[in-house]
Amino acid sequence: MKTVRKVLIVDDSEDIVEYFVQVLNRCTSPVEPIFALTHKDAIEIINNQTISVILVELLLHDACAKRLVNSAVVKNIPTIVLTSIQDKKESFQKLNIVEYIVKENRSSLEYAADVLKRVLKNYDTTVLVVDDSKIAIEKYSKALKKLNLNVVSSNNAKEALELLQDSTTKISIVITDYNMPNVNGYELTIKIREKYKKDNLSIMIVSSMDCSDTIVSCLKMGANDYLLKPYNDEMLAVRVTNNLELLDLFHQTKEISHRDFLTSLFNRRYFFEASTDIFNNIQKSDKAVAIAMIDIDHFKTINDTYGHDIGDLALKEAANILKHNLRTSDLLARFGGEEFCILLDRSSQEQSKEIVENLRQKVEENVVKSGDITIKYTISIGLCYGKYKNAEEMIKHADDALYIAKHNGRNRVVLFDDITNAHCSISK
Ligand SMILES: [Mg+2]
């Protein structure tokens, strides 16, 4: 379970508060928006509740919010100032706030919303800083912690590689110095790229060498970015944020290409990719697995009788029942149409039979309701269990068993027996 993050919006304009509440309500991670229209209320909230981020206008009806910003910073609450006061940026930036944004137009609100979402994401984002200078590491850490990032560090490449491998938290970005004894930042980048791809881990090289040949070779060898020294905190922040946003985009694109649009289950393509890894592991351990092919009975009749909207609803509900009654280690995908496939890892033949028989019963008990329409439907399941080299052969046997299940009256599970090559019905 992810922690619900409370975000405090402090502004005496109800429109602004409403805008950010809407932004937060669209967040995919669990967030609770809280708002205060006065300085007094805001102070009371931060003294009595655990707040994860504050977004604050300095100019409030009852006070200037400097005391609030100070208290928030002391309490280590990441604070974003979004204000109509133009000339206080420098004095507030010294207070270790995330960012000082001047309210100019709609774009400044949108920018503030992006910063807010980034700070929330950064609770779960880790940066690895590699630099042989202790002072430099401290400088990076201070600037990165302002963005609410988790920071781990190392003063040499060897240890950095070990940290990447062993860290319990996933590292999203490596910021490395170029000039280091033994292995420099360029060589470290090459070593990292042997294992970690650009769409999974970002690398930023930092150097005072303003030489285009060096910059080009660093970028060619897999660095995502090259930051020139001397840099200021704001420059580092914006470059790190841009790199993290790119990683998010890579991640989202991958998610979309792996998912079925209607049900959000994995698609056939992802199933074969993921099952290849599982079968590779099985070969080493000599374990058996189960594959189940599932098909909704008389699905065409549902579509023809009630229309495609109800058909889609039936598909979504079937997908949800399957998803919620499987273990996290099971691989579930929609193969197309009304057909689903499951790979059950780490279970005996008996357990596999019980799991899929439970799915059959759960779908049989379900009632799909939409307006005045209520429908019930069933599924047929073909199951194959055993030690195989790949998913394809198992799917073929499971498909044969599914065919028998359909032929023998539907709403049943049929197991393909790999020893006798016979099929047996296991539903009551
Ligand atoms: Mg150095």
XYZ file of C-alpha atoms and ligand atoms in Angstrom:
429
model
C 0.000 0.000 0.000
C 1.315 3.415 -0.957
C 1.256 6.190 1.649
C -1.446 8.805 1.111
C 0.384 12.132 0.768
C -1.323 15.234 2.136
C -0.698 18.345 0.033
C -1.482 21.751 1.530
C -2.511 24.549 -0.851
C -2.414 27.987 0.779
C -3.988 30.807 -1.217
C -6.793 33.268 -0.571
C -8.066 32.871 -4.131
C -10.616 30.080 -4.256
C -10.040 29.715 -8.013
C -6.362 28.951 -7.473
C -7.165 26.474 -4.692
C -9.762 24.792 -6.920
C -7.258 24.568 -9.816
C -4.708 22.708 -7.684
C -7.296 20.467 -6.034
C -8.306 19.376 -9.565
C -4.655 18.784 -10.501
C -4.127 16.640 -7.407
C -7.337 14.687 -7.932
C -5.986 13.586 -11.314
C -2.749 12.236 -9.777
C -2.340 8.489 -10.144
C -0.653 8.087 -6.750
C -2.744 8.481 -3.586
C -2.894 12.178 -2.647
C -5.164 14.106 -0.287
C -5.507 17.816 -1.114
C -5.978 20.122 1.893
C -6.397 23.869 1.560
C -6.181 26.973 3.709
C -7.362 30.437 2.704
C -5.609 32.224 5.597
C -2.170 32.219 7.184
C -3.670 31.362 10.580
C -5.420 28.233 9.256
C -2.302 27.129 7.357
C -0.108 27.387 10.485
C -2.618 25.338 12.448
C -2.687 22.650 9.746
C 1.093 22.226 9.541
C 1.295 22.073 13.345
C -1.313 19.349 13.616
C -1.055 17.214 10.489
C 1.652 15.416 8.544
C 1.955 17.405 5.335
C 4.032 16.093 2.413
C 4.197 19.236 0.249
C 3.074 22.870 0.628
C 2.243 25.234 -2.199
C 1.880 28.752 -0.840
C 1.005 32.306 -1.928
C 3.002 34.805 0.159
C 0.418 37.565 0.018
C -2.541 36.457 2.152
C -5.368 38.605 3.608
C -4.309 38.154 7.225
C -0.499 38.078 6.904
C 2.559 37.670 4.724
C 3.310 33.958 4.684
C 7.027 34.194 5.484
C 6.492 32.716 8.960
C 4.594 29.800 7.398
C 7.398 29.179 4.872
C 9.980 29.292 7.669
C 8.055 26.834 9.840
C 7.487 24.498 6.878
C 11.205 24.486 5.992
C 12.146 23.810 9.633
C 9.759 20.874 9.615
C 11.423 19.611 6.391
C 8.229 19.982 4.396
C 9.062 20.612 0.718
C 7.691 24.091 0.013
C 6.820 25.672 -3.337
C 6.141 29.395 -3.363
C 3.694 30.521 -6.065
C 3.172 34.196 -5.566
C 2.218 37.517 -7.090
C 5.165 39.161 -5.284
C 7.864 39.585 -7.934
C 10.923 40.751 -6.017
C 11.481 38.333 -3.142
C 12.874 35.378 -5.130
C 16.457 35.630 -3.902
C 15.669 36.019 -0.211
C 13.250 33.063 -0.293
C 15.547 30.781 -2.285
C 18.036 31.065 0.575
C 15.432 29.390 2.780
C 15.840 26.059 0.992
C 12.451 26.075 -0.654
C 11.853 23.878 -3.711
C 11.115 26.749 -6.044
C 9.906 30.344 -6.183
C 7.425 30.825 -9.022
C 5.937 34.176 -9.920
C 2.215 34.107 -10.827
C 2.103 35.693 -14.237
C -0.357 33.761 -16.329
C -1.896 30.335 -16.824
C 1.500 28.904 -17.798
C 2.945 29.731 -14.379
C 0.108 27.774 -12.749
C 0.731 24.828 -15.066
C 4.443 24.989 -14.325
C 3.737 25.069 -10.568
C 1.463 22.038 -11.002
C 4.309 20.144 -12.740
C 6.738 21.053 -9.950
C 4.202 19.924 -7.356
C 3.692 16.547 -9.075
C 7.460 16.108 -9.440
C 8.051 16.744 -5.726
C 5.429 14.120 -4.893
C 7.071 11.618 -7.270
C 10.496 12.413 -5.837
C 9.469 10.857 -2.518
C 10.056 7.579 -4.382
C 12.975 8.689 -6.584
C 16.627 8.085 -5.752
C 19.716 9.776 -7.200
C 23.235 8.384 -7.000
C 25.934 11.049 -6.824
C 29.512 10.004 -7.678
C 32.328 12.466 -6.998
C 35.800 12.137 -5.468
C 35.305 15.446 -3.662
C 33.394 15.325 -0.393
C 32.530 19.020 -0.665
C 31.059 18.498 -4.135
C 28.915 15.606 -2.877
C 27.585 17.802 -0.080
C 26.736 20.554 -2.558
C 24.847 18.150 -4.837
C 23.037 16.559 -1.913
C 21.841 19.886 -0.578
C 20.508 20.969 -3.976
C 18.884 17.593 -4.726
C 17.264 17.289 -1.309
C 15.589 20.630 -1.964
C 13.758 18.839 -4.793
C 12.774 16.188 -2.263
C 14.941 13.530 -3.951
C 16.533 10.684 -2.018
C 20.299 10.874 -2.392
C 22.918 8.139 -2.108
C 26.566 8.885 -2.835
C 29.967 7.423 -3.463
C 33.453 8.877 -3.965
C 34.537 6.277 -6.552
C 33.249 4.377 -9.585
C 33.773 0.868 -8.174
C 31.562 1.511 -5.171
C 29.033 3.351 -7.357
C 28.602 0.220 -9.501
C 28.105 -1.873 -6.370
C 25.505 0.598 -5.078
C 23.611 0.383 -8.375
C 23.560 -3.383 -8.087
C 22.810 -3.744 -4.391
C 20.700 -0.759 -3.500
C 17.323 -1.853 -2.138
C 15.755 1.226 -3.681
C 15.805 1.663 -7.443
C 18.199 4.372 -8.569
C 16.743 6.541 -11.352
C 19.634 8.837 -12.158
C 23.409 8.836 -11.698
C 25.155 12.206 -11.486
C 28.864 11.650 -11.902
C 31.899 13.860 -11.854
C 34.103 13.528 -14.967
C 37.492 13.913 -13.296
C 38.014 11.130 -10.794
C 41.124 9.028 -10.068
C 41.237 5.420 -11.409
C 37.911 5.315 -13.256
C 36.601 8.645 -14.548
C 33.004 9.638 -15.261
C 33.258 8.721 -18.944
C 34.566 5.227 -18.167
C 31.969 4.788 -15.435
C 29.240 5.655 -17.955
C 30.487 2.923 -20.320
C 30.502 0.378 -17.480
C 26.992 1.363 -16.347
C 25.627 1.102 -19.894
C 26.824 -2.501 -20.160
C 23.972 -3.333 -17.801
C 21.511 -0.472 -17.555
C 19.776 1.035 -20.572
C 18.983 4.684 -21.156
C 15.255 4.183 -20.764
C 15.758 2.763 -17.291
C 18.572 4.779 -15.764
C 19.660 8.300 -16.621
C 23.308 9.421 -16.418
C 24.467 13.022 -16.117
C 28.172 13.811 -16.350
C 29.350 16.992 -14.641
C 32.626 18.607 -15.644
C 34.411 21.909 -16.024
C 35.741 20.725 -19.398
C 33.970 22.815 -21.983
C 35.346 20.798 -24.884
C 32.957 19.682 -27.592
C 34.873 16.441 -28.345
C 34.599 15.338 -24.704
C 30.929 16.279 -24.485
C 30.096 14.459 -27.720
C 31.917 11.267 -26.725
C 30.231 11.242 -23.294
C 26.809 11.581 -24.908
C 27.663 8.942 -27.550
C 28.781 6.469 -24.901
C 25.450 6.661 -23.116
C 25.330 9.758 -20.941
C 21.910 11.398 -21.151
C 23.219 14.810 -20.209
C 26.395 16.827 -19.641
C 26.394 19.676 -17.114
C 29.135 22.278 -17.149
C 30.755 23.567 -13.966
C 30.280 25.954 -12.366
C 26.540 25.282 -12.127
C 23.996 26.800 -9.785
C 21.304 24.885 -7.890
C 18.561 26.016 -10.229
C 20.456 24.787 -13.306
C 21.097 21.402 -11.674
C 17.440 21.179 -10.588
C 16.018 21.847 -14.025
C 18.409 19.410 -15.751
C 17.716 16.635 -13.228
C 13.971 17.243 -13.484
C 14.053 17.124 -17.300
C 15.921 13.820 -17.207
C 13.468 12.350 -14.702
C 10.545 13.482 -16.855
C 12.075 11.693 -19.850
C 12.398 8.505 -17.799
C 8.714 8.847 -16.851
C 7.809 9.165 -20.533
C 9.815 6.048 -21.424
C 8.060 4.231 -18.614
C 4.595 5.390 -19.704
C 5.245 4.427 -23.328
C 6.374 0.973 -22.238
C 3.297 0.581 -20.040
C 0.996 1.550 -22.932
C 2.675 -0.896 -25.330
C 2.335 -3.707 -22.759
C -1.310 -3.156 -21.888
C -4.641 -3.963 -23.435
C -6.584 -0.720 -23.784
C -10.023 -1.981 -22.730
C -9.178 -4.057 -19.671
C -5.744 -2.636 -18.713
C -4.501 -6.214 -18.460
C -1.209 -7.134 -20.099
C -1.488 -7.879 -23.823
C -0.406 -10.930 -25.793
C 2.908 -9.360 -26.808
C 3.903 -8.680 -23.189
C 2.769 -12.168 -22.160
C 5.263 -13.783 -24.540
C 8.073 -11.409 -23.506
C 7.535 -12.031 -19.793
C 6.907 -15.757 -20.156
C 10.232 -16.167 -22.003
C 12.033 -14.954 -18.859
C 9.958 -17.267 -16.669
C 10.687 -20.299 -18.896
C 14.409 -19.468 -18.938
C 14.396 -19.617 -15.130
C 12.345 -22.800 -15.106
C 14.915 -24.580 -17.307
C 17.537 -23.971 -14.617
C 15.373 -25.181 -11.719
C 13.487 -27.989 -13.509
C 10.133 -26.749 -12.198
C 6.678 -27.318 -13.663
C 4.223 -24.518 -14.399
C 0.611 -24.247 -15.504
C -0.930 -22.357 -18.381
C -4.663 -21.745 -18.563
C -6.565 -20.585 -21.635
C -9.856 -18.938 -20.738
C -12.740 -18.037 -23.017
C -16.059 -16.338 -22.190
C -18.938 -18.627 -23.171
C -21.382 -17.415 -25.838
C -19.739 -13.999 -25.895
C -21.014 -13.300 -29.410
C -24.582 -13.735 -28.140
C -23.953 -11.131 -25.396
C -22.702 -8.654 -28.001
C -25.515 -9.431 -30.482
C -28.257 -9.261 -27.846
C -27.188 -6.321 -25.692
C -24.733 -4.418 -27.870
C -20.987 -3.864 -27.704
C -21.122 -1.575 -24.659
C -22.487 -4.395 -22.517
C -20.053 -6.805 -24.191
C -17.190 -4.512 -23.210
C -18.524 -4.255 -19.677
C -18.688 -8.064 -19.447
C -15.064 -8.260 -20.652
C -13.907 -5.683 -18.117
C -15.684 -7.444 -15.272
C -14.250 -10.819 -16.282
C -10.778 -9.207 -16.408
C -11.254 -7.754 -12.915
C -12.426 -11.063 -11.466
C -9.396 -12.851 -12.928
C -7.010 -10.125 -11.741
C -8.343 -10.005 -8.187
C -8.360 -13.761 -7.699
C -4.799 -14.451 -8.819
C -1.528 -14.097 -6.946
C 0.973 -11.366 -7.784
C 3.341 -14.015 -9.189
C 0.754 -15.141 -11.781
C 0.984 -13.701 -15.277
C -2.401 -12.722 -16.716
C -3.045 -11.321 -20.194
C -5.930 -10.648 -22.547
C -5.061 -12.500 -25.731
C -7.683 -10.777 -27.849
C -11.479 -10.916 -28.217
C -12.957 -12.764 -25.265
C -9.840 -14.867 -24.646
C -7.464 -14.666 -21.684
C -4.298 -16.556 -20.808
C -2.692 -17.152 -17.417
C 0.726 -18.525 -16.517
C 0.712 -19.925 -12.995
C 4.224 -20.052 -11.641
C 5.103 -21.683 -8.322
C 2.104 -23.968 -7.908
C 1.467 -27.689 -7.965
C -0.992 -29.274 -10.394
C -3.588 -29.502 -7.604
C -3.149 -25.832 -6.655
C -3.369 -24.773 -10.297
C -6.629 -26.695 -10.702
C -8.044 -25.077 -7.570
C -7.026 -21.583 -8.667
C -8.652 -21.796 -12.096
C -11.742 -23.628 -10.795
C -12.172 -20.744 -8.323
C -11.991 -18.282 -11.237
C -14.693 -20.211 -13.080
C -16.963 -20.132 -10.024
C -16.361 -16.420 -9.361
C -17.335 -15.513 -12.944
C -20.425 -17.755 -12.756
C -21.555 -15.951 -9.570
C -21.005 -12.475 -11.026
C -23.952 -10.400 -12.245
C -23.255 -7.647 -14.781
C -25.604 -4.680 -14.307
C -26.057 -1.693 -16.573
C -29.265 0.360 -16.313
C -32.165 -2.080 -16.597
C -30.017 -4.838 -18.027
C -28.635 -7.608 -15.832
C -26.741 -10.494 -17.369
C -24.844 -13.514 -16.177
C -22.276 -15.450 -18.142
C -19.713 -18.191 -17.679
C -16.199 -19.079 -18.796
C -14.568 -22.263 -20.052
C -10.979 -23.063 -19.140
C -8.357 -25.342 -20.667
C -5.423 -26.089 -18.385
C -2.013 -27.531 -19.135
C 0.469 -28.415 -16.388
C 3.991 -29.734 -16.672
C 7.649 -29.142 -17.518
C 7.893 -27.548 -20.934
C 10.512 -25.520 -22.771
C 8.263 -22.636 -23.776
C 4.786 -21.176 -23.530
C 3.764 -21.965 -27.118
C 3.497 -25.733 -26.686
C 1.626 -25.382 -23.389
C -0.776 -22.894 -24.941
C -1.513 -25.367 -27.726
C -2.363 -28.114 -25.208
C -4.399 -25.689 -23.068
C -6.248 -24.616 -26.219
C -7.057 -28.269 -27.035
C -8.360 -28.717 -23.472
C -10.413 -25.520 -23.858
C -11.923 -26.927 -27.045
C -13.007 -30.076 -25.145
C -14.452 -27.881 -22.342
C -16.540 -25.992 -24.912
C -17.581 -29.207 -26.667
C -18.641 -30.870 -23.395
C -21.080 -28.112 -22.467
C -18.944 -25.053 -21.449
C -18.639 -23.508 -17.954
C -16.012 -26.059 -16.948
C -12.275 -26.620 -16.512
C -10.561 -29.326 -18.550
C -7.025 -30.434 -17.780
C -4.695 -31.701 -20.474
C -2.740 -34.622 -19.055
C 0.789 -34.564 -20.426
C 1.436 -38.190 -19.492
C -1.587 -39.868 -21.013
C -2.282 -37.103 -23.554
C -5.884 -37.357 -22.366
C -8.202 -34.634 -21.134
C -10.139 -34.739 -17.904
C -12.854 -32.468 -16.646
C -12.239 -31.165 -13.145
C -15.285 -28.982 -12.556
C -18.134 -30.366 -10.480
Mg 36.813 15.253 -9.373
